[in-house]
Structure formats: C-alpha cells, structure tokens
C-alpha cells in the first residue's frame, strides 16, 4: 500500500513585506485508499500545503520532508511528481489558449504513461467520462479553461483525475463556486475515480457541504500553518456547528 507522508514541514513565501512563514511543522500521513479532509479558516496554510506537495516554485521549504513510499518528493521535479502518481486539482485552474482539451488530455496521458494510449479505446474512455460528468462532446474541441465557467473548470479537473488515474490526488477547494447540482456531479466523479483506482485523497475545503457527498475517513483542522486537531467525520460536523473560533482563541492565547 502506497503512503504519502508529510513530516515537520515548514514552508515560507516571499512577499513585499519580506519572507513570511506559512507552514509551521505540518505532520500528515495518507495511505492509498484513504480520504482525508483538511478544513480551516482563510490563511491557515491549506493551499500552501497543496502547492508545496505539487512543487510550486513560489513556496520555499525551510524544513521537514514529503515522502512517497519512502522516496523524497522534494527532490523530484514537478513532472517527476506527476509521473510518481501525484495529482493536484487547482482551486483556480489556468487558461491555456490555443491548446484543445482533447490534445491536452492525450498529451498528459502520454507523458505519464511513457507512450500514447491506443486511440479508439482512449476516445471511448474520454467520452464515457465526459458523459458521466455531463459534459457536451464539443467540450473536447475547446481551448483548455478558456472561457470556461467555474463549474466547467472544476469538471475538467475531475475529468483529468478520472483519466490520468494518479495514486494520490489533492483537491484544493474543488467545491468553491459550484452550485448544488454541479457539486453533486463533481463529487460523483471524485467518488468514481476513488473507487476505480483506490487512490488516496486529500480534500481541502472550508465547508462541510462537499463532505456530504465525499465521505472522509479523517478530518484535520488547519490553524496557523499546522494541524490543530484531528478526528473522524464527526469533527467536520462539529466545525459546521461551532466554527473555528475556539481554535483561533487558543492560538491567540498561546
């Protein structure tokens, strides 16, 4: 069983005011097949953790480690991390003018697999995934994320998740900006991918509404760049009722 492990991770970022520490000793372990939810107030470091695992150059690791089955992820380039089985669904997917969705998806699959997928089975798989996500076939001919609505961008991220079949996926506020219907469709896509491949999921969210559709095994509360509390699904329900005030109060006292 594959394991993604984060140990004593300290991360900073450069700002106009100088270096700012964002993560202050994060410890987290995700096993393949597990679903972990990270919740916390704005600015607590949730997205920083996601982008650091993915290898965004903006974030500087000052200490700690991220390992995948014992191999140091921090020593890998971004493409090496993807080939090792890591996937990030971004909160704000970027536009790629001039690159069609169909070409993007097949190129990504080829890069990960080391060879191009057989065309007919690949087209069939793409069409089936798009149909399940209620995406029109013409979507394949559009430029990546160009002119996409918020819901279309998120569906495209989950389409990639289903087709690329990573070992571990980090979903950074995938529920952000989705209406109820789109949230349900996207969640169903995540569940399909998780059930089909047994991938490990790290689900970053502010709210419990997506957790009604994607049931976490573990919930972690992020405050001030570290895990302040951990528990099962019941912890998410408690946060829904109580908010984060008690954690923020504890932080200010400390």
PDB file of C-alpha atoms in Angstrom:
ATOM      1  CA  UNK A   1       0.000   0.000   0.000  1.00  0.00           C
ATOM      2  CA  UNK A   2       1.407   3.378  -1.054  1.00  0.00           C
ATOM      3  CA  UNK A   3       1.844   6.106   1.575  1.00  0.00           C
ATOM      4  CA  UNK A   4       2.211   9.865   1.164  1.00  0.00           C
ATOM      5  CA  UNK A   5       3.863  11.243   4.283  1.00  0.00           C
ATOM      6  CA  UNK A   6       4.423  14.846   5.357  1.00  0.00           C
ATOM      7  CA  UNK A   7       6.713  15.298   8.360  1.00  0.00           C
ATOM      8  CA  UNK A   8       7.511  18.502  10.268  1.00  0.00           C
ATOM      9  CA  UNK A   9       7.031  20.593   7.126  1.00  0.00           C
ATOM     10  CA  UNK A  10       7.985  24.275   7.352  1.00  0.00           C
ATOM     11  CA  UNK A  11       7.282  26.471   4.318  1.00  0.00           C
ATOM     12  CA  UNK A  12       7.681  30.182   3.610  1.00  0.00           C
ATOM     13  CA  UNK A  13       6.849  32.550   0.773  1.00  0.00           C
ATOM     14  CA  UNK A  14       8.363  35.864  -0.296  1.00  0.00           C
ATOM     15  CA  UNK A  15       6.053  38.880  -0.002  1.00  0.00           C
ATOM     16  CA  UNK A  16       6.501  42.623  -0.452  1.00  0.00           C
ATOM     17  CA  UNK A  17       6.965  42.811   3.302  1.00  0.00           C
ATOM     18  CA  UNK A  18       9.653  40.117   3.263  1.00  0.00           C
ATOM     19  CA  UNK A  19       9.718  36.386   3.968  1.00  0.00           C
ATOM     20  CA  UNK A  20       6.531  35.052   5.539  1.00  0.00           C
ATOM     21  CA  UNK A  21       6.331  31.655   7.179  1.00  0.00           C
ATOM     22  CA  UNK A  22       3.123  29.843   6.189  1.00  0.00           C
ATOM     23  CA  UNK A  23       3.531  26.259   7.395  1.00  0.00           C
ATOM     24  CA  UNK A  24       4.871  25.671  10.884  1.00  0.00           C
ATOM     25  CA  UNK A  25       5.576  21.982  11.251  1.00  0.00           C
ATOM     26  CA  UNK A  26       2.868  20.006   9.438  1.00  0.00           C
ATOM     27  CA  UNK A  27       2.601  16.268  10.061  1.00  0.00           C
ATOM     28  CA  UNK A  28       0.241  14.242   7.890  1.00  0.00           C
ATOM     29  CA  UNK A  29       0.110  10.704   6.521  1.00  0.00           C
ATOM     30  CA  UNK A  30      -2.243   9.493   3.790  1.00  0.00           C
ATOM     31  CA  UNK A  31      -2.465   5.880   2.737  1.00  0.00           C
ATOM     32  CA  UNK A  32      -3.747   4.797  -0.643  1.00  0.00           C
ATOM     33  CA  UNK A  33      -7.497   4.301  -0.441  1.00  0.00           C
ATOM     34  CA  UNK A  34      -7.990   6.801   2.380  1.00  0.00           C
ATOM     35  CA  UNK A  35      -9.904  10.071   2.147  1.00  0.00           C
ATOM     36  CA  UNK A  36      -8.588  12.922   4.288  1.00  0.00           C
ATOM     37  CA  UNK A  37     -10.292  16.303   4.588  1.00  0.00           C
ATOM     38  CA  UNK A  38      -8.395  19.429   5.615  1.00  0.00           C
ATOM     39  CA  UNK A  39     -10.533  22.259   6.951  1.00  0.00           C
ATOM     40  CA  UNK A  40      -9.600  25.608   8.404  1.00  0.00           C
ATOM     41  CA  UNK A  41     -10.051  29.376   8.177  1.00  0.00           C
ATOM     42  CA  UNK A  42      -8.668  31.524   5.367  1.00  0.00           C
ATOM     43  CA  UNK A  43      -4.911  31.993   5.521  1.00  0.00           C
ATOM     44  CA  UNK A  44      -4.296  28.907   7.630  1.00  0.00           C
ATOM     45  CA  UNK A  45      -1.971  27.286   5.065  1.00  0.00           C
ATOM     46  CA  UNK A  46      -4.223  24.712   3.408  1.00  0.00           C
ATOM     47  CA  UNK A  47      -3.487  25.712  -0.181  1.00  0.00           C
ATOM     48  CA  UNK A  48       0.184  26.247   0.633  1.00  0.00           C
ATOM     49  CA  UNK A  49       0.394  22.598   1.649  1.00  0.00           C
ATOM     50  CA  UNK A  50      -1.253  21.552  -1.624  1.00  0.00           C
ATOM     51  CA  UNK A  51       1.045  23.607  -3.821  1.00  0.00           C
ATOM     52  CA  UNK A  52       4.141  22.608  -1.884  1.00  0.00           C
ATOM     53  CA  UNK A  53       3.377  18.921  -2.414  1.00  0.00           C
ATOM     54  CA  UNK A  54       2.835  19.625  -6.123  1.00  0.00           C
ATOM     55  CA  UNK A  55       6.118  21.547  -6.370  1.00  0.00           C
ATOM     56  CA  UNK A  56       5.085  25.160  -6.984  1.00  0.00           C
ATOM     57  CA  UNK A  57       8.324  27.223  -7.087  1.00  0.00           C
ATOM     58  CA  UNK A  58       6.759  30.115  -5.179  1.00  0.00           C
ATOM     59  CA  UNK A  59       6.908  28.169  -1.914  1.00  0.00           C
ATOM     60  CA  UNK A  60      10.207  27.590  -0.147  1.00  0.00           C
ATOM     61  CA  UNK A  61      10.617  24.529   2.070  1.00  0.00           C
ATOM     62  CA  UNK A  62      12.662  25.502   5.113  1.00  0.00           C
ATOM     63  CA  UNK A  63      12.462  22.182   6.896  1.00  0.00           C
ATOM     64  CA  UNK A  64      10.811  18.794   7.020  1.00  0.00           C
ATOM     65  CA  UNK A  65      10.065  16.239   4.329  1.00  0.00           C
ATOM     66  CA  UNK A  66       7.425  14.928   1.962  1.00  0.00           C
ATOM     67  CA  UNK A  67       7.874  11.298   1.001  1.00  0.00           C
ATOM     68  CA  UNK A  68       6.019   8.935  -1.313  1.00  0.00           C
ATOM     69  CA  UNK A  69       6.708   5.325  -0.382  1.00  0.00           C
ATOM     70  CA  UNK A  70       9.928   6.485   1.233  1.00  0.00           C
ATOM     71  CA  UNK A  71      11.167   8.487  -1.769  1.00  0.00           C
ATOM     72  CA  UNK A  72      11.754  12.185  -1.081  1.00  0.00           C
ATOM     73  CA  UNK A  73       9.218  14.148  -3.119  1.00  0.00           C
ATOM     74  CA  UNK A  74      11.072  17.415  -2.502  1.00  0.00           C
ATOM     75  CA  UNK A  75      13.953  16.088  -4.606  1.00  0.00           C
ATOM     76  CA  UNK A  76      11.622  15.492  -7.570  1.00  0.00           C
ATOM     77  CA  UNK A  77      10.813  17.961 -10.343  1.00  0.00           C
ATOM     78  CA  UNK A  78       7.161  18.805 -10.936  1.00  0.00           C
ATOM     79  CA  UNK A  79       6.848  16.357 -13.837  1.00  0.00           C
ATOM     80  CA  UNK A  80       8.568  13.628 -11.807  1.00  0.00           C
ATOM     81  CA  UNK A  81       5.999  14.129  -9.052  1.00  0.00           C
ATOM     82  CA  UNK A  82       3.197  13.721 -11.577  1.00  0.00           C
ATOM     83  CA  UNK A  83       4.754  10.553 -13.009  1.00  0.00           C
ATOM     84  CA  UNK A  84       5.177   9.219  -9.471  1.00  0.00           C
ATOM     85  CA  UNK A  85       1.400   9.429  -9.088  1.00  0.00           C
ATOM     86  CA  UNK A  86       0.649  12.840  -7.534  1.00  0.00           C
ATOM     87  CA  UNK A  87      -2.195  14.986  -8.869  1.00  0.00           C
ATOM     88  CA  UNK A  88      -3.384  18.475  -7.945  1.00  0.00           C
ATOM     89  CA  UNK A  89      -6.837  19.797  -8.825  1.00  0.00           C
ATOM     90  CA  UNK A  90      -6.276  23.528  -8.560  1.00  0.00           C
ATOM     91  CA  UNK A  91      -8.587  25.997  -6.902  1.00  0.00           C
ATOM     92  CA  UNK A  92      -8.091  28.416  -9.811  1.00  0.00           C
ATOM     93  CA  UNK A  93      -7.258  26.423 -12.975  1.00  0.00           C
ATOM     94  CA  UNK A  94      -5.334  28.479 -15.530  1.00  0.00           C
ATOM     95  CA  UNK A  95      -6.313  29.124 -19.145  1.00  0.00           C
ATOM     96  CA  UNK A  96      -4.159  27.654 -21.921  1.00  0.00           C
ATOM     97  CA  UNK A  97      -5.101  29.487 -25.131  1.00  0.00           C
ATOM     98  CA  UNK A  98      -4.524  27.555 -28.344  1.00  0.00           C
ATOM     99  CA  UNK A  99      -4.453  24.120 -26.706  1.00  0.00           C
ATOM    100  CA  UNK A 100      -7.550  21.984 -27.175  1.00  0.00           C
ATOM    101  CA  UNK A 101      -8.856  19.903 -24.287  1.00  0.00           C
ATOM    102  CA  UNK A 102      -8.580  16.686 -26.334  1.00  0.00           C
ATOM    103  CA  UNK A 103      -4.916  17.347 -27.172  1.00  0.00           C
ATOM    104  CA  UNK A 104      -4.119  18.381 -23.613  1.00  0.00           C
ATOM    105  CA  UNK A 105      -5.604  15.236 -22.107  1.00  0.00           C
ATOM    106  CA  UNK A 106      -3.901  12.830 -24.531  1.00  0.00           C
ATOM    107  CA  UNK A 107      -0.552  14.606 -24.195  1.00  0.00           C
ATOM    108  CA  UNK A 108      -0.790  14.422 -20.399  1.00  0.00           C
ATOM    109  CA  UNK A 109      -1.669  10.715 -20.517  1.00  0.00           C
ATOM    110  CA  UNK A 110       1.231  10.053 -22.893  1.00  0.00           C
ATOM    111  CA  UNK A 111       3.674  11.902 -20.649  1.00  0.00           C
ATOM    112  CA  UNK A 112       2.597   9.892 -17.601  1.00  0.00           C
ATOM    113  CA  UNK A 113       2.424   6.500 -19.299  1.00  0.00           C
ATOM    114  CA  UNK A 114       5.531   6.897 -21.449  1.00  0.00           C
ATOM    115  CA  UNK A 115       3.579   6.066 -24.598  1.00  0.00           C
ATOM    116  CA  UNK A 116       0.472   7.330 -26.340  1.00  0.00           C
ATOM    117  CA  UNK A 117      -2.736   5.470 -25.480  1.00  0.00           C
ATOM    118  CA  UNK A 118      -4.380   3.494 -28.264  1.00  0.00           C
ATOM    119  CA  UNK A 119      -6.663   5.982 -29.983  1.00  0.00           C
ATOM    120  CA  UNK A 120     -10.009   4.196 -30.149  1.00  0.00           C
ATOM    121  CA  UNK A 121     -10.079   2.912 -26.533  1.00  0.00           C
ATOM    122  CA  UNK A 122      -8.834   6.319 -25.364  1.00  0.00           C
ATOM    123  CA  UNK A 123     -11.561   8.245 -27.191  1.00  0.00           C
ATOM    124  CA  UNK A 124     -14.149   5.850 -25.802  1.00  0.00           C
ATOM    125  CA  UNK A 125     -12.837   6.341 -22.255  1.00  0.00           C
ATOM    126  CA  UNK A 126     -12.779  10.122 -22.637  1.00  0.00           C
ATOM    127  CA  UNK A 127     -16.332  10.202 -23.991  1.00  0.00           C
ATOM    128  CA  UNK A 128     -17.629   7.948 -21.210  1.00  0.00           C
ATOM    129  CA  UNK A 129     -16.017  10.119 -18.524  1.00  0.00           C
ATOM    130  CA  UNK A 130     -17.356  13.298 -20.116  1.00  0.00           C
ATOM    131  CA  UNK A 131     -20.835  11.818 -20.317  1.00  0.00           C
ATOM    132  CA  UNK A 132     -20.727  10.845 -16.624  1.00  0.00           C
ATOM    133  CA  UNK A 133     -19.674  14.417 -15.790  1.00  0.00           C
ATOM    134  CA  UNK A 134     -22.476  15.734 -18.039  1.00  0.00           C
ATOM    135  CA  UNK A 135     -20.062  17.489 -20.373  1.00  0.00           C
ATOM    136  CA  UNK A 136     -21.033  18.001 -24.014  1.00  0.00           C
ATOM    137  CA  UNK A 137     -18.799  16.280 -26.599  1.00  0.00           C
ATOM    138  CA  UNK A 138     -17.923  19.664 -28.104  1.00  0.00           C
ATOM    139  CA  UNK A 139     -16.041  20.380 -24.874  1.00  0.00           C
ATOM    140  CA  UNK A 140     -13.075  18.418 -26.291  1.00  0.00           C
ATOM    141  CA  UNK A 141     -12.609  20.999 -29.063  1.00  0.00           C
ATOM    142  CA  UNK A 142     -12.457  23.998 -26.738  1.00  0.00           C
ATOM    143  CA  UNK A 143      -9.224  25.566 -25.536  1.00  0.00           C
ATOM    144  CA  UNK A 144      -8.219  24.497 -22.040  1.00  0.00           C
ATOM    145  CA  UNK A 145     -10.169  26.556 -19.467  1.00  0.00           C
ATOM    146  CA  UNK A 146     -10.561  29.453 -21.929  1.00  0.00           C
ATOM    147  CA  UNK A 147     -13.994  30.955 -21.419  1.00  0.00           C
ATOM    148  CA  UNK A 148     -14.973  28.116 -19.099  1.00  0.00           C
ATOM    149  CA  UNK A 149     -17.454  28.768 -16.329  1.00  0.00           C
ATOM    150  CA  UNK A 150     -16.369  27.939 -12.777  1.00  0.00           C
ATOM    151  CA  UNK A 151     -18.295  24.687 -12.919  1.00  0.00           C
ATOM    152  CA  UNK A 152     -16.751  23.717 -16.283  1.00  0.00           C
ATOM    153  CA  UNK A 153     -13.257  24.320 -14.940  1.00  0.00           C
ATOM    154  CA  UNK A 154     -13.904  22.073 -11.951  1.00  0.00           C
ATOM    155  CA  UNK A 155     -15.444  19.349 -14.105  1.00  0.00           C
ATOM    156  CA  UNK A 156     -12.404  19.480 -16.356  1.00  0.00           C
ATOM    157  CA  UNK A 157     -10.156  18.973 -13.316  1.00  0.00           C
ATOM    158  CA  UNK A 158     -12.144  15.890 -12.317  1.00  0.00           C
ATOM    159  CA  UNK A 159     -12.109  14.649 -15.919  1.00  0.00           C
ATOM    160  CA  UNK A 160      -8.318  14.726 -15.694  1.00  0.00           C
ATOM    161  CA  UNK A 161      -8.462  12.889 -12.377  1.00  0.00           C
ATOM    162  CA  UNK A 162     -10.565  10.098 -13.868  1.00  0.00           C
ATOM    163  CA  UNK A 163      -8.421   9.721 -16.988  1.00  0.00           C
ATOM    164  CA  UNK A 164      -4.902  10.121 -15.563  1.00  0.00           C
ATOM    165  CA  UNK A 165      -5.504   7.765 -12.617  1.00  0.00           C
ATOM    166  CA  UNK A 166      -2.998   9.078 -10.044  1.00  0.00           C
ATOM    167  CA  UNK A 167      -2.136   7.301  -6.802  1.00  0.00           C
ATOM    168  CA  UNK A 168      -2.770  10.397  -4.686  1.00  0.00           C
ATOM    169  CA  UNK A 169      -4.936  13.409  -5.518  1.00  0.00           C
ATOM    170  CA  UNK A 170      -5.075  16.770  -3.769  1.00  0.00           C
ATOM    171  CA  UNK A 171      -8.309  18.645  -4.400  1.00  0.00           C
ATOM    172  CA  UNK A 172      -7.877  22.302  -3.468  1.00  0.00           C
ATOM    173  CA  UNK A 173     -11.334  23.740  -2.727  1.00  0.00           C
ATOM    174  CA  UNK A 174     -12.927  21.878  -5.621  1.00  0.00           C
ATOM    175  CA  UNK A 175     -16.327  22.847  -4.194  1.00  0.00           C
ATOM    176  CA  UNK A 176     -15.601  26.571  -4.465  1.00  0.00           C
ATOM    177  CA  UNK A 177     -18.112  28.386  -6.665  1.00  0.00           C
ATOM    178  CA  UNK A 178     -20.210  25.332  -7.506  1.00  0.00           C
ATOM    179  CA  UNK A 179     -23.975  25.262  -7.261  1.00  0.00           C
ATOM    180  CA  UNK A 180     -25.690  22.246  -5.711  1.00  0.00           C
ATOM    181  CA  UNK A 181     -26.121  20.323  -8.965  1.00  0.00           C
ATOM    182  CA  UNK A 182     -22.531  20.877 -10.121  1.00  0.00           C
ATOM    183  CA  UNK A 183     -21.214  19.981  -6.673  1.00  0.00           C
ATOM    184  CA  UNK A 184     -23.044  16.669  -6.792  1.00  0.00           C
ATOM    185  CA  UNK A 185     -21.787  15.853 -10.295  1.00  0.00           C
ATOM    186  CA  UNK A 186     -18.188  16.716  -9.414  1.00  0.00           C
ATOM    187  CA  UNK A 187     -18.370  14.737  -6.175  1.00  0.00           C
ATOM    188  CA  UNK A 188     -19.725  11.712  -8.019  1.00  0.00           C
ATOM    189  CA  UNK A 189     -16.751  11.944 -10.382  1.00  0.00           C
ATOM    190  CA  UNK A 190     -14.310  12.025  -7.473  1.00  0.00           C
ATOM    191  CA  UNK A 191     -16.000   9.024  -5.890  1.00  0.00           C
ATOM    192  CA  UNK A 192     -15.891   7.102  -9.173  1.00  0.00           C
ATOM    193  CA  UNK A 193     -12.172   7.739  -9.545  1.00  0.00           C
ATOM    194  CA  UNK A 194     -11.502   6.786  -5.931  1.00  0.00           C
ATOM    195  CA  UNK A 195     -13.498   3.576  -6.153  1.00  0.00           C
ATOM    196  CA  UNK A 196     -11.987   2.579  -9.516  1.00  0.00           C
ATOM    197  CA  UNK A 197      -8.333   3.044  -8.576  1.00  0.00           C
ATOM    198  CA  UNK A 198      -8.209   3.174  -4.770  1.00  0.00           C
ATOM    199  CA  UNK A 199      -6.377   6.484  -4.868  1.00  0.00           C
ATOM    200  CA  UNK A 200      -5.640   8.423  -1.716  1.00  0.00           C
ATOM    201  CA  UNK A 201      -7.480  11.746  -1.474  1.00  0.00           C
ATOM    202  CA  UNK A 202      -6.533  14.957   0.305  1.00  0.00           C
ATOM    203  CA  UNK A 203      -9.623  17.161   0.138  1.00  0.00           C
ATOM    204  CA  UNK A 204      -9.157  20.818   1.102  1.00  0.00           C
ATOM    205  CA  UNK A 205     -12.333  22.717   1.904  1.00  0.00           C
ATOM    206  CA  UNK A 206     -13.854  25.441   4.067  1.00  0.00           C
ATOM    207  CA  UNK A 207     -17.264  23.877   4.297  1.00  0.00           C
ATOM    208  CA  UNK A 208     -18.858  20.542   5.073  1.00  0.00           C
ATOM    209  CA  UNK A 209     -21.249  20.518   2.095  1.00  0.00           C
ATOM    210  CA  UNK A 210     -18.865  18.575  -0.168  1.00  0.00           C
ATOM    211  CA  UNK A 211     -18.290  16.104   2.668  1.00  0.00           C
ATOM    212  CA  UNK A 212     -21.932  15.105   2.396  1.00  0.00           C
ATOM    213  CA  UNK A 213     -21.059  13.562  -0.972  1.00  0.00           C
ATOM    214  CA  UNK A 214     -17.400  12.593  -0.455  1.00  0.00           C
ATOM    215  CA  UNK A 215     -17.182  10.879   2.921  1.00  0.00           C
ATOM    216  CA  UNK A 216     -13.824  11.408   4.645  1.00  0.00           C
ATOM    217  CA  UNK A 217     -12.103   8.809   6.785  1.00  0.00           C
ATOM    218  CA  UNK A 218     -10.168  11.508   8.630  1.00  0.00           C
ATOM    219  CA  UNK A 219     -10.626  15.238   9.199  1.00  0.00           C
ATOM    220  CA  UNK A 220      -7.742  17.602  10.037  1.00  0.00           C
ATOM    221  CA  UNK A 221      -8.203  21.172  11.285  1.00  0.00           C
ATOM    222  CA  UNK A 222      -5.569  23.587   9.980  1.00  0.00           C
ATOM    223  CA  UNK A 223      -4.832  26.712  12.037  1.00  0.00           C
ATOM    224  CA  UNK A 224      -1.768  28.957  11.809  1.00  0.00           C
ATOM    225  CA  UNK A 225       0.098  26.628   9.475  1.00  0.00           C
ATOM    226  CA  UNK A 226      -0.208  23.446  11.475  1.00  0.00           C
ATOM    227  CA  UNK A 227      -2.683  20.686  12.280  1.00  0.00           C
ATOM    228  CA  UNK A 228      -4.552  21.858  15.366  1.00  0.00           C
ATOM    229  CA  UNK A 229      -6.859  18.849  15.746  1.00  0.00           C
ATOM    230  CA  UNK A 230      -7.614  15.555  14.038  1.00  0.00           C
ATOM    231  CA  UNK A 231     -10.582  13.235  14.110  1.00  0.00           C
ATOM    232  CA  UNK A 232     -13.172  11.357  12.088  1.00  0.00           C
ATOM    233  CA  UNK A 233     -16.153  12.666  10.097  1.00  0.00           C
ATOM    234  CA  UNK A 234     -17.808  13.811  13.309  1.00  0.00           C
ATOM    235  CA  UNK A 235     -15.162  16.546  13.611  1.00  0.00           C
ATOM    236  CA  UNK A 236     -16.449  18.136  10.399  1.00  0.00           C
ATOM    237  CA  UNK A 237     -19.957  18.194  11.857  1.00  0.00           C
ATOM    238  CA  UNK A 238     -18.631  19.886  14.981  1.00  0.00           C
ATOM    239  CA  UNK A 239     -16.875  22.533  12.871  1.00  0.00           C
ATOM    240  CA  UNK A 240     -20.124  23.134  10.984  1.00  0.00           C
ATOM    241  CA  UNK A 241     -21.877  23.869  14.261  1.00  0.00           C
ATOM    242  CA  UNK A 242     -19.122  25.692  16.146  1.00  0.00           C
ATOM    243  CA  UNK A 243     -16.842  27.227  13.505  1.00  0.00           C
ATOM    244  CA  UNK A 244     -13.150  27.844  14.148  1.00  0.00           C
ATOM    245  CA  UNK A 245     -13.406  30.345  16.992  1.00  0.00           C
ATOM    246  CA  UNK A 246     -12.133  28.010  19.686  1.00  0.00           C
ATOM    247  CA  UNK A 247      -9.000  27.230  17.650  1.00  0.00           C
ATOM    248  CA  UNK A 248      -8.331  30.892  16.900  1.00  0.00           C
ATOM    249  CA  UNK A 249      -8.815  31.768  20.560  1.00  0.00           C
ATOM    250  CA  UNK A 250      -6.434  29.022  21.601  1.00  0.00           C
ATOM    251  CA  UNK A 251      -3.882  30.264  19.080  1.00  0.00           C
ATOM    252  CA  UNK A 252      -4.085  33.840  20.308  1.00  0.00           C
ATOM    253  CA  UNK A 253      -3.660  32.742  23.923  1.00  0.00           C
ATOM    254  CA  UNK A 254      -0.662  30.583  23.056  1.00  0.00           C
TER     255      UNK A 254
END
